[in-house]
Short mmCIF file of C-alpha atoms and ligand atoms in Angstrom, two decimals:
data_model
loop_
_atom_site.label_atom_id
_atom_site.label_comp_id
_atom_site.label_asym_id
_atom_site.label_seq_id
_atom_site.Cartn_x
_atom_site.Cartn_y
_atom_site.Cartn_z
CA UNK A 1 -26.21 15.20 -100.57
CA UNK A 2 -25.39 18.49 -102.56
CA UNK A 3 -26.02 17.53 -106.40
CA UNK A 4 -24.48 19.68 -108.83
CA UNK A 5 -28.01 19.85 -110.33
CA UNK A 6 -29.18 21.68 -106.96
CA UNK A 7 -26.56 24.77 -107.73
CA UNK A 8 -28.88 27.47 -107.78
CA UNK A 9 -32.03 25.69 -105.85
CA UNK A 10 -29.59 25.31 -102.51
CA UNK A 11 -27.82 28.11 -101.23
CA UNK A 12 -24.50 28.09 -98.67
CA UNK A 13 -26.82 27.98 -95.42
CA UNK A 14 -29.26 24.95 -96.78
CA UNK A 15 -25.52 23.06 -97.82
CA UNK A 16 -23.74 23.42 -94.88
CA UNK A 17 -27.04 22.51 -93.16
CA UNK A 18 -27.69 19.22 -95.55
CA UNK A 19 -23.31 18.31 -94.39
CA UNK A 20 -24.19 18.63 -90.60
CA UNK A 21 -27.44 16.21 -90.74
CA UNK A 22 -24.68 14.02 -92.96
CA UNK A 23 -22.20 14.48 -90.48
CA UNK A 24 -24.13 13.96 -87.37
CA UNK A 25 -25.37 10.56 -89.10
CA UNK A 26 -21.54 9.60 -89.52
CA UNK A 27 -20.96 10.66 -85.44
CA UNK A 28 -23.79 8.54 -84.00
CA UNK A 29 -22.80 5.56 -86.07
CA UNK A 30 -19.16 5.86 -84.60
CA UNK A 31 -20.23 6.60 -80.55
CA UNK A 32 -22.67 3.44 -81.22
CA UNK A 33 -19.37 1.62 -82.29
CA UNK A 34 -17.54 2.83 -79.31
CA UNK A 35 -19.95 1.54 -77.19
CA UNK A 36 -19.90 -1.42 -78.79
CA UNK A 37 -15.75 -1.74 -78.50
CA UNK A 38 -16.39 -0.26 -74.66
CA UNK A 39 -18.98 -3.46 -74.01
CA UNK A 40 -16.60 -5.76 -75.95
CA UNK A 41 -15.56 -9.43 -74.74
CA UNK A 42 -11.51 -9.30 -73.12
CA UNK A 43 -8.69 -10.89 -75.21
CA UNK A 44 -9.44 -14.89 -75.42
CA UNK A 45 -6.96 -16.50 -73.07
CA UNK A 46 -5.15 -19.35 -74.93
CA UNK A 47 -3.78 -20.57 -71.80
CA UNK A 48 -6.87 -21.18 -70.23
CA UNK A 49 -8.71 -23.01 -73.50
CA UNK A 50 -8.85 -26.56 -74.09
CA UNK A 51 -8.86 -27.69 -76.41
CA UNK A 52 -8.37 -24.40 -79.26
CA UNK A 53 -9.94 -25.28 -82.15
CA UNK A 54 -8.48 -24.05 -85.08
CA UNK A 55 -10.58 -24.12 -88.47
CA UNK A 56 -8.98 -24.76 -91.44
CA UNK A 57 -10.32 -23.36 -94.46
CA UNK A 58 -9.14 -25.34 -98.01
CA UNK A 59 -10.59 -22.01 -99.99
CA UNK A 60 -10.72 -21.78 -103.62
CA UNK A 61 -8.51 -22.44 -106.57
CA UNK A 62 -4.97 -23.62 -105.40
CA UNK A 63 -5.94 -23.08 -101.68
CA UNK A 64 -7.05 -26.64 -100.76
CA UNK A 65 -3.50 -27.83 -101.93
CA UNK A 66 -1.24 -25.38 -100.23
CA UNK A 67 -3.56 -25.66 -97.17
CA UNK A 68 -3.52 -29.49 -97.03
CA UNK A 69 0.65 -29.29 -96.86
CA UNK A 70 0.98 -26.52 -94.78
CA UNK A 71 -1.48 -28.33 -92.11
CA UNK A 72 0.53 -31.77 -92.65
CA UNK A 73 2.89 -29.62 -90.72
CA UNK A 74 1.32 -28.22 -88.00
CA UNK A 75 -0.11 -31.22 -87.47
CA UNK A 76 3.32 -32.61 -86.87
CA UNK A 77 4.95 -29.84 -84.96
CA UNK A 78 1.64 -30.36 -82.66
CA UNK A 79 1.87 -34.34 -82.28
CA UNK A 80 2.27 -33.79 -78.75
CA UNK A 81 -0.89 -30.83 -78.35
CA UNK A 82 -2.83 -32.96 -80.52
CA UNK A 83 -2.44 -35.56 -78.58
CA UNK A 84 -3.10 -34.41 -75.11
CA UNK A 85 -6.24 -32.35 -76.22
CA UNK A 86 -4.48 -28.84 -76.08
CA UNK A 87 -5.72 -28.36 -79.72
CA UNK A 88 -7.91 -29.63 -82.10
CA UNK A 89 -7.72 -29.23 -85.69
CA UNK A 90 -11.22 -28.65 -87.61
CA UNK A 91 -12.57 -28.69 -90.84
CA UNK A 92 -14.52 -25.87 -91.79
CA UNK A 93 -16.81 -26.72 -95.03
CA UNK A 94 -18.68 -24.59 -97.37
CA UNK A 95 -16.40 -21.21 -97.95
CA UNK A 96 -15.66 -22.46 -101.70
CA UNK A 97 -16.79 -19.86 -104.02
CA UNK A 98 -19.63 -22.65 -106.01
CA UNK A 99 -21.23 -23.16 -102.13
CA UNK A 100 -21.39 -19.23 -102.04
CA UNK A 101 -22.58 -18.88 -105.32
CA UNK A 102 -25.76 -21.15 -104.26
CA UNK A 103 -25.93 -19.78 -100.65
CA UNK A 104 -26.02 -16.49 -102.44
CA UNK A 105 -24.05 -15.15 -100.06
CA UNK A 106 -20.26 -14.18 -99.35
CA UNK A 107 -20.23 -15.57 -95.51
CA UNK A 108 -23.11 -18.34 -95.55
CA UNK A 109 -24.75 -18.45 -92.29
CA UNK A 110 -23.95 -22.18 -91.20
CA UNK A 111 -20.62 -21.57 -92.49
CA UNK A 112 -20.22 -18.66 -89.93
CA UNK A 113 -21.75 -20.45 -87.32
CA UNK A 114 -18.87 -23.19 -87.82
CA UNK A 115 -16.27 -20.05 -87.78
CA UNK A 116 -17.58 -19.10 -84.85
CA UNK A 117 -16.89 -22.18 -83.30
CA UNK A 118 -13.41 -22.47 -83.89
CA UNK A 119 -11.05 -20.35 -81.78
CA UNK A 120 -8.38 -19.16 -84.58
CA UNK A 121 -8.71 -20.16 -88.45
CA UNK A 122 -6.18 -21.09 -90.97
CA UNK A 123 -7.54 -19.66 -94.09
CA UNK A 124 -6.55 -20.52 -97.85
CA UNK A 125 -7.28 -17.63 -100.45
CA UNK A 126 -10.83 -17.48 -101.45
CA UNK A 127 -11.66 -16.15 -104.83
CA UNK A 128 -13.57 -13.15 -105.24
CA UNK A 129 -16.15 -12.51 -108.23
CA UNK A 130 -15.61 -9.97 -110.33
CA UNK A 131 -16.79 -8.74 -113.57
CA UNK A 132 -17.33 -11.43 -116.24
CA UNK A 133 -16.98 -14.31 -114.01
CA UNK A 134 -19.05 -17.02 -114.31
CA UNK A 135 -20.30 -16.47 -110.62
CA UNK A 136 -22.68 -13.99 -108.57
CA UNK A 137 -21.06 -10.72 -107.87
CA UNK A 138 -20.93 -11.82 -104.30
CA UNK A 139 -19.00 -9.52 -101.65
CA UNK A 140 -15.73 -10.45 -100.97
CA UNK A 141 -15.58 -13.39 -98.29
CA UNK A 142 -12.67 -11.92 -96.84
CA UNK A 143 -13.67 -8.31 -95.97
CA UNK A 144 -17.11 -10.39 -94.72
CA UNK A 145 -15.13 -11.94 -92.20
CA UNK A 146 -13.20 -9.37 -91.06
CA UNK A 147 -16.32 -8.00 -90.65
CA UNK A 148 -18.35 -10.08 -88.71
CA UNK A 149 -15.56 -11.19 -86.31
CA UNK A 150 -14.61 -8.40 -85.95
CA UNK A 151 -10.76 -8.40 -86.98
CA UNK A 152 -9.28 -5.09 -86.30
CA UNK A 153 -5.81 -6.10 -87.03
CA UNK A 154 -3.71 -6.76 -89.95
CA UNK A 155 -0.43 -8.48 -88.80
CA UNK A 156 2.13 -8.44 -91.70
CA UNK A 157 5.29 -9.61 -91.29
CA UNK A 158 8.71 -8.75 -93.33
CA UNK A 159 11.62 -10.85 -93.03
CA UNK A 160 14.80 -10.53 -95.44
CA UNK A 161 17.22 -12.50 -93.23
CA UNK A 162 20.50 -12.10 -95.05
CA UNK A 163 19.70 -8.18 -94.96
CA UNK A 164 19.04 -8.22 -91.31
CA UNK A 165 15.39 -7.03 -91.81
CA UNK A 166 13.02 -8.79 -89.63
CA UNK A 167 9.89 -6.41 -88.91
CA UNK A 168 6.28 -7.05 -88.01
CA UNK A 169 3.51 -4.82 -88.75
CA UNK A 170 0.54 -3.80 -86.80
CA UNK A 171 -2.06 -2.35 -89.07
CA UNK A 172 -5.38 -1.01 -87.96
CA UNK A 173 -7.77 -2.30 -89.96
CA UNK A 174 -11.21 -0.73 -89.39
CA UNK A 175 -10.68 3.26 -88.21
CA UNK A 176 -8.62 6.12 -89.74
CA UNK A 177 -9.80 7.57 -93.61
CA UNK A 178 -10.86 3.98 -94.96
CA UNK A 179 -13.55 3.62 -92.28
CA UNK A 180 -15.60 5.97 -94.28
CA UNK A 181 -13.81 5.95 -97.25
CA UNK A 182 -17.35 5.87 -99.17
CA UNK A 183 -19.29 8.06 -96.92
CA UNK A 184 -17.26 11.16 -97.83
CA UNK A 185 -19.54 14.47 -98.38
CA UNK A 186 -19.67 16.78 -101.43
CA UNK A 187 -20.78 20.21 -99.63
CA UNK A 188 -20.87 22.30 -102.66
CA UNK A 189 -19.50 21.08 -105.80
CA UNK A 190 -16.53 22.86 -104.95
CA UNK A 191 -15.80 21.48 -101.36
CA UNK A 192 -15.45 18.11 -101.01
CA UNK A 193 -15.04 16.99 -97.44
CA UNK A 194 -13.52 13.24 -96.25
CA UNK A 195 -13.55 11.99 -92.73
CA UNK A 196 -10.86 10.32 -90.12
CA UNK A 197 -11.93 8.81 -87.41
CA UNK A 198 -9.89 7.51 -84.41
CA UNK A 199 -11.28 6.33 -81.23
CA UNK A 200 -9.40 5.67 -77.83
CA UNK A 201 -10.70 1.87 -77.83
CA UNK A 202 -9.70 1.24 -81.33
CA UNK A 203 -5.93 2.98 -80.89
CA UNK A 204 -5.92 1.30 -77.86
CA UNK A 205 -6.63 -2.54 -78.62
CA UNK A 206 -4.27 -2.40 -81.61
CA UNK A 207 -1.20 -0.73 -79.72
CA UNK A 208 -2.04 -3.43 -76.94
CA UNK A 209 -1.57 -5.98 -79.83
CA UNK A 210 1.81 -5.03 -80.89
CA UNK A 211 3.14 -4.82 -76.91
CA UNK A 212 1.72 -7.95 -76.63
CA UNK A 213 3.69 -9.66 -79.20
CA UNK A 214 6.55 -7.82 -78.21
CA UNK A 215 6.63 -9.07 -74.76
CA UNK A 216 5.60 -12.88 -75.70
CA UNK A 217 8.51 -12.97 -78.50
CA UNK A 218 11.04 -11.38 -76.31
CA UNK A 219 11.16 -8.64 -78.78
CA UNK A 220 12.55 -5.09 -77.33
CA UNK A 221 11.40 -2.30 -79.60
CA UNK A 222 7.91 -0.92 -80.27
CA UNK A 223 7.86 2.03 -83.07
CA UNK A 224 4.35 3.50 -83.67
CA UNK A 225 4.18 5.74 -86.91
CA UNK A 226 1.65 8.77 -86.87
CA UNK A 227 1.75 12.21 -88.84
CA UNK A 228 0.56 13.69 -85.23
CA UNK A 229 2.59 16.98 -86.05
CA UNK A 230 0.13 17.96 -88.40
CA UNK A 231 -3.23 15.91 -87.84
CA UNK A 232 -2.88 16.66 -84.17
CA UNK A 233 -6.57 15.37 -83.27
CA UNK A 234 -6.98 11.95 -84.88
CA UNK A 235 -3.40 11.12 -85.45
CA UNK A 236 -2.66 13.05 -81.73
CA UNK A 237 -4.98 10.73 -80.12
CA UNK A 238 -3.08 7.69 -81.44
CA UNK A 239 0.18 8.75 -81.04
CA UNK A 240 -1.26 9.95 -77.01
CA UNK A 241 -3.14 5.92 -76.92
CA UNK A 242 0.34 4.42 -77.19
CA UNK A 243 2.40 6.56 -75.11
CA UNK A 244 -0.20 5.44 -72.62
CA UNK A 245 -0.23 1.50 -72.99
CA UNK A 246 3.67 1.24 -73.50
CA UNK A 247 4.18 2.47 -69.67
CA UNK A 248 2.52 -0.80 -68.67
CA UNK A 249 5.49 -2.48 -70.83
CA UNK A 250 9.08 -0.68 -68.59
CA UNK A 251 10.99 -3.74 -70.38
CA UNK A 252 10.02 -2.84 -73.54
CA UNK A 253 11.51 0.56 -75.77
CA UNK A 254 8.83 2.53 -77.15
CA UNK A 255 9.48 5.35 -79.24
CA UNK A 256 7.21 6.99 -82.48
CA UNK A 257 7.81 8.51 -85.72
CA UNK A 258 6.13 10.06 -88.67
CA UNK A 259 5.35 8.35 -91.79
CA UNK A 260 7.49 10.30 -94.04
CA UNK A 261 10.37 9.81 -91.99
CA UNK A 262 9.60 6.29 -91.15
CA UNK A 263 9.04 5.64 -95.15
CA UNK A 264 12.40 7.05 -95.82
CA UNK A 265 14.00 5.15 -92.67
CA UNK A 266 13.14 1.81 -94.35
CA UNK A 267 15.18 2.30 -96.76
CA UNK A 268 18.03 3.22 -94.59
CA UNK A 269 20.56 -0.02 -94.48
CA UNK A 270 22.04 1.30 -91.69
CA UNK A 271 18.92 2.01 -89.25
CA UNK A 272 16.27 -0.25 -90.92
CA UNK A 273 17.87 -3.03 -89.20
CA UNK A 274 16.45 -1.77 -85.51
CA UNK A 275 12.86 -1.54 -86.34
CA UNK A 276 11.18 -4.94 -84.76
CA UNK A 277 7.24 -4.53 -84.44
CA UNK A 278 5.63 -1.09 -85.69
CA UNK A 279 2.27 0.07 -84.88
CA UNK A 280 0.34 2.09 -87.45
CA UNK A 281 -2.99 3.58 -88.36
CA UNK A 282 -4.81 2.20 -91.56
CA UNK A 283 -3.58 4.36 -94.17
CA UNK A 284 -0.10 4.76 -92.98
CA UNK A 285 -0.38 0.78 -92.64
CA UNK A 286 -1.44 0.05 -95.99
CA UNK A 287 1.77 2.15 -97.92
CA UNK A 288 4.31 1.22 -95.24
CA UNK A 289 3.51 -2.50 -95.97
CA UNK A 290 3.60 -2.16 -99.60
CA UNK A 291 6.68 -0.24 -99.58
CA UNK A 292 8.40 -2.89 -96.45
CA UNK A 293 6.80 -6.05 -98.85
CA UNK A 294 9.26 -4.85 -101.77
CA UNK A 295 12.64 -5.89 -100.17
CA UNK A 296 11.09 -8.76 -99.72
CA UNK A 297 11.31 -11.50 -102.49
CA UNK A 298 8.07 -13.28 -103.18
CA UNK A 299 5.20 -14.57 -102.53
CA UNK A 300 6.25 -17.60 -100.38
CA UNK A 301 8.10 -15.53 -98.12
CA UNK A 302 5.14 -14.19 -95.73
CA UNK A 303 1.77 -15.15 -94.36
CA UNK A 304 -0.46 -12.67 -93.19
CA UNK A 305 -2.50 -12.51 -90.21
CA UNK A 306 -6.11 -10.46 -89.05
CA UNK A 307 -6.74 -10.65 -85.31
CA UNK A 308 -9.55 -9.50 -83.15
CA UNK A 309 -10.09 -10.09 -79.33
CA UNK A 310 -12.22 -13.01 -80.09
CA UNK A 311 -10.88 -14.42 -83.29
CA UNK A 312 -8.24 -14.62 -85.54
CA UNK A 313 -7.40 -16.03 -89.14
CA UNK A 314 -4.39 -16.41 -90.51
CA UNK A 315 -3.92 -16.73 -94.50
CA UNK A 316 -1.08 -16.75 -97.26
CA UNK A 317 -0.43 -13.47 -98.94
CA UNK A 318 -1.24 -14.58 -102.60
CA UNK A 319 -4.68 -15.17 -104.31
CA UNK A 320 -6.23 -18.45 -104.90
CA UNK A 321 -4.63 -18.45 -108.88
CA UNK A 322 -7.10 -20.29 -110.71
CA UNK A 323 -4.92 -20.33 -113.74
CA UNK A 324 -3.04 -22.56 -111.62
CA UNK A 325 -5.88 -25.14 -111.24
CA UNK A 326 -6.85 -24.76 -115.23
CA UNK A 327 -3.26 -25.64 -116.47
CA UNK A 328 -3.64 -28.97 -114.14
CA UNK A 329 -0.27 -26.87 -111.97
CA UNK A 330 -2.35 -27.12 -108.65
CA UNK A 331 -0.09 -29.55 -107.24
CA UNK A 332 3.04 -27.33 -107.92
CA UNK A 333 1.78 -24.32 -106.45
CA UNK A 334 4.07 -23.31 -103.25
CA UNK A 335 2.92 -23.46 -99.84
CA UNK A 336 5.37 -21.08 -98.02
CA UNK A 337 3.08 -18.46 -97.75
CA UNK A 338 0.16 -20.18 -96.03
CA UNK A 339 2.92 -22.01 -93.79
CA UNK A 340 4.00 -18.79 -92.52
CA UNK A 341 0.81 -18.02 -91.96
CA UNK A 342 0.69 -21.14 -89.69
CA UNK A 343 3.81 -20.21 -87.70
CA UNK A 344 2.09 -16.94 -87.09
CA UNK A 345 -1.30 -19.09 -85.68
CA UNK A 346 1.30 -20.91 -83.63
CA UNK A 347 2.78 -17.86 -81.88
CA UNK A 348 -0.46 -16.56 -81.32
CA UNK A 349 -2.09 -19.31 -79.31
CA UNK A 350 1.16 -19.30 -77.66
CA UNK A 351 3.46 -22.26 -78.76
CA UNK A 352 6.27 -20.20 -79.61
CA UNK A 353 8.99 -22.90 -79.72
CA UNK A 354 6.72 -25.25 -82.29
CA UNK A 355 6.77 -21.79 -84.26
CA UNK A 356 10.50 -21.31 -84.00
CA UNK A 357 11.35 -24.50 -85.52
CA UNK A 358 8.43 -24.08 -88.06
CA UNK A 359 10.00 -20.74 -89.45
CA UNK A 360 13.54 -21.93 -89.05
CA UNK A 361 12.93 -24.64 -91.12
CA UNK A 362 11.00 -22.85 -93.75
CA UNK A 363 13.25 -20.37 -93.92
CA UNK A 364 15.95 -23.15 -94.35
CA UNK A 365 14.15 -24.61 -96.97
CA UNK A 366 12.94 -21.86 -98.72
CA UNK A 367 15.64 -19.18 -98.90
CA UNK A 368 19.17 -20.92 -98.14
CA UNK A 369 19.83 -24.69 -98.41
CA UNK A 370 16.82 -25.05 -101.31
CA UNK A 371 17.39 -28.76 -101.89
CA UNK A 372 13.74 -29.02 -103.54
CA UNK A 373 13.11 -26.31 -105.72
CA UNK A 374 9.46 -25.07 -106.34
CA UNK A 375 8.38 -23.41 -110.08
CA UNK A 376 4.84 -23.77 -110.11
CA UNK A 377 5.57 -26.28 -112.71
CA UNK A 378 5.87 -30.05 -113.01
CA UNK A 379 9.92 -29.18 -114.08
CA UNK A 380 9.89 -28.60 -109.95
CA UNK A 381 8.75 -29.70 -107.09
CA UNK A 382 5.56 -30.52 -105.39
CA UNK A 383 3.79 -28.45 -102.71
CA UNK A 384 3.87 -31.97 -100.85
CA UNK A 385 7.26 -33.02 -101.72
CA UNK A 386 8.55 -29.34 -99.87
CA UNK A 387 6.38 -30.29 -97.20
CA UNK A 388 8.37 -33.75 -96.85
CA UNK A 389 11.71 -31.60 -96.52
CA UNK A 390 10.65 -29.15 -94.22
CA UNK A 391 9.47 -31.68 -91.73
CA UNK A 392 12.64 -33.04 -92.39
CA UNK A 393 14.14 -29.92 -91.64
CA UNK A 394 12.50 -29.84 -88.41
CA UNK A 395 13.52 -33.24 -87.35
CA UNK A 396 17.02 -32.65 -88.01
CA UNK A 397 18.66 -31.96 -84.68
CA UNK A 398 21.14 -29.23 -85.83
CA UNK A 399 17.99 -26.93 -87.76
CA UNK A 400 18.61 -24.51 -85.64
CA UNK A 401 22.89 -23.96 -85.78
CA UNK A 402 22.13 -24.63 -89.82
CA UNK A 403 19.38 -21.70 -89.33
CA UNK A 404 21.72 -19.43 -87.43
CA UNK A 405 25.25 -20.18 -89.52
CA UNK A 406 23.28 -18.42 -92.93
CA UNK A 407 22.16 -15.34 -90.77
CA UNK A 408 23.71 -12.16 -91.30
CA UNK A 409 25.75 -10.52 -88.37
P1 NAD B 1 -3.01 -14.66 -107.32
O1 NAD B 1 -2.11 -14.37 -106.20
O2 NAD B 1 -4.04 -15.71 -107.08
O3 NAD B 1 -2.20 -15.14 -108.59
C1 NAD B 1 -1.29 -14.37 -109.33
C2 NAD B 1 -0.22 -15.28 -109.92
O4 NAD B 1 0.76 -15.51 -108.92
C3 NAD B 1 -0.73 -16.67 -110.31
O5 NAD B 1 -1.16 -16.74 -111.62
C4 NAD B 1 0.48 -17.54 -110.09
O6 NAD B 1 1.30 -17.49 -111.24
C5 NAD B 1 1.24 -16.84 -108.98
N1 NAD B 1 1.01 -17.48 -107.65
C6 NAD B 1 0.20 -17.05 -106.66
N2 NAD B 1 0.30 -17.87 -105.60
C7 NAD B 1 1.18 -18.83 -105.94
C8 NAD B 1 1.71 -19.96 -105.26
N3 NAD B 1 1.34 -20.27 -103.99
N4 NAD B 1 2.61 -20.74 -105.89
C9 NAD B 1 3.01 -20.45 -107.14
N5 NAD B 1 2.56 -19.38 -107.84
C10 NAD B 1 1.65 -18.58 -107.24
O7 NAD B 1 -3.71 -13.28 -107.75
P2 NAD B 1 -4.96 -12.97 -108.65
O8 NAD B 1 -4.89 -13.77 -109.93
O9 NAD B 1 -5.03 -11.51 -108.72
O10 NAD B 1 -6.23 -13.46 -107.82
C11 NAD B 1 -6.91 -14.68 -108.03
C12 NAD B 1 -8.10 -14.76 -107.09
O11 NAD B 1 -7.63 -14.77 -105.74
C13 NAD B 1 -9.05 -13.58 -107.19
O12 NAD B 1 -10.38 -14.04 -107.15
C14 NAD B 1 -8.74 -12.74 -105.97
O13 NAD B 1 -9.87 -12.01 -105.52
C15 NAD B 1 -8.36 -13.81 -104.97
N6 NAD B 1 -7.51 -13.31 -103.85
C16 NAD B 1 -7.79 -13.77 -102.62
C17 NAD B 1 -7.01 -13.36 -101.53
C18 NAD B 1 -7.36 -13.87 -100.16
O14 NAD B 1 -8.12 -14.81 -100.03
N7 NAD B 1 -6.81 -13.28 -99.12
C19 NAD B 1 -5.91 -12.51 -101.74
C20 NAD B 1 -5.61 -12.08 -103.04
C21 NAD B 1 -6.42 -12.49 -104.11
#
């Protein structure tokens, strides 16, 4: 690495020389990555798995209350699954922050082992150490297990019903500039050089993703977003990637835009309305979900999925609020979040009807009628007692002409 210090021991040959070794370090560390993505498993076939285990994971904080209500009904919309040994429901122990703070370690290895042998994983927030606290400064457990199964995808959805806004982002999570965010190289101390990578089989598995979806949700419209007018190679190669897959979709309209465009577009009332499912690099995906989470009011109104070809885990969109748990409020926190994040498991593994009535009633519940009202606070509800009324919700036989009479249009 060029160090200011160096200045006048390293001249511009022995530099550029010192960024290419750098460089060519970066390059084999990718191609060994695309080999692994080229060896990789094939999608896991929920049709064909019995039962799918899904691990749920209490978490930290207020997550083993939230979790416990939003599983209470899954459990329920799955009586019949559950039953007949489609699905099993599994309790994965040892991801609270005190068991990682003896294990030493972010992702202990039994705990990963017991991951590993669940087929998709509910997930309540796990707390992360930082400075001060009274724990290790352990790695976050979330980033370790996108990591080590290998979760490529952030799913996000955005849903503002009475606007008409009811989009689904496809973020890639492990390629474009935060790859090797931290492996950027100083060549002189006046040229400071950052990398992008983007790789066929990592475009390619994400835009797969979002036609996937598409086509099991009946959903017509695939967007991608790309700035491939000006960073023709990386950004070219994605854009080029899903051109590709979406002619194995005819029934489905595919058409791309640019991220400024896109960012202004979603503000547009009168176009925002068409976007269904967009497909985005990691950078783009990170500011177009900020920006898209803003008409949205909220924390209980979206879960948040990461998927990979193997695995997936599907959390709330909060933190684990330990403030919560100190002021005895546990019990009051709100478990919309991590119940979206269970419709989402649902539509994954494929039971798209238990996840219909799921979201319907929640967002019954939680936006329109809102007979139980939740504060966080003993003056409102319970995380349990919400529970109660959306199952209730879903029993009622007209959930889903209530759900469509408080639509918009
Ligand atoms: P937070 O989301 O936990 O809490 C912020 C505030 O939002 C809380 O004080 C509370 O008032 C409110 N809140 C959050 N969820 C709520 C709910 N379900 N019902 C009612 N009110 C709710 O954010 P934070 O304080 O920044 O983070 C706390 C811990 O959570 C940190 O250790 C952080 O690393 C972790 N975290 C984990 C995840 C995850 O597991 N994916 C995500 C974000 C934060």
């Amino acid at each position: 690495m060029y160090h200011s210090g160096k200045v006048g021991s390293m001249n511009q040959a022995e530099a550029i020389e010192m960024a290419l070794d750098h460089f060519a370090k970066l390059l084999e560390e990718q191609l060994k990555r695309v080999d692994q993505m080229k060896a990789g498993e094939d999608w896991a076939d929920y049709s064909k798995i019995k039962p799918i285990v899904v691990g749920v994971v209490g978490g930290d904080g207020i997550g083993p209350y939230i979790t416990k209500e939003a599983v209470r009904v899954l459990e329920y919309v799955l009586q019949k699954e559950i039953a007949e040994g489609k699905v099993q429901l599994k309790d994965i122990k040892g991801l609270t922050i005190e068991e990682r703070a003896k294990a030493m370690k972010a992702l202990p290895e039994d705990v990963l082992a017991a991951l590993k042998e669940c087929h998709v994983i509910l997930k309540g927030p796990l707390t992360t150490p930082k400075k001060g606290d009274p724990w290790p400064n352990l790695e976050s457990a979330n980033v370790s297990m996108r990591r080590e199964l290998d979760l490529f995808a952030n799913v996000r959805p955005v849903k503002v019903p009475e606007q008409g806004i009811d989009w689904i982002f496809y973020r890639e999570n492990t390629e474009g500039e935060y790859v090797l965010g931290s492996k950027g190289f100083n060549v002189t101390e006046d040229l400071a050089v950052d990398f992008k990578i983007i790789t066929t089989q990592g475009a390619e598995r994400i835009v797969r993703l979002a036609f996937e979806y598409a086509k099991k949700n009946g959903i017509k419209r695939v967007s991608a977003v790309t700035k491939a007018n000006v960073i023709k190679t990386t950004d070219g190669k994605f854009l080029e990637t899903a051109r590709r897959v979406a002619k194995d979709y005819p029934d489905i309209q595919f058409d791309d835009w640019f991220v400024d465009i896109m960012a202004a577009k979603l503000v547009d009332e009168k176009r925002r309305k068409d976007f269904k499912v967009i497909v985005l690099p990691n950078l783009y995906g990170d500011i177009l979900t900020d920006e898209a989470a803003e008409f949205q009011g909220g924390v209980g109104t979206a879960g948040s999925a990461n998927i990979g070809k193997r695995y997936a885990m599907f959390e709330a969109i909060h933190g684990s609020a330990p403030r919560m748990v100190q002021e005895g409020r546990a019990p009051y926190a709100d478990p919309s979040s991590i119940m979206r994040a269970a419709v989402m498991l649902l539509r994954h593994i494929g039971f798209v009807d238990q996840a219909q009535k799921y979201e319907m009633a929640l967002d019954v519940c939680g936006q329109f009628e809102k007979k139980v009202a939740l504060t966080g606070r003993s003056d409102g509800a319970t995380g349990a007692k919400f529970a109660d009324y959306v199952m209730e919700t879903i029993r009622s036989p007209d959930l889903e002409k209530k759900w469509r009479s408080y639509q918009r249009g």
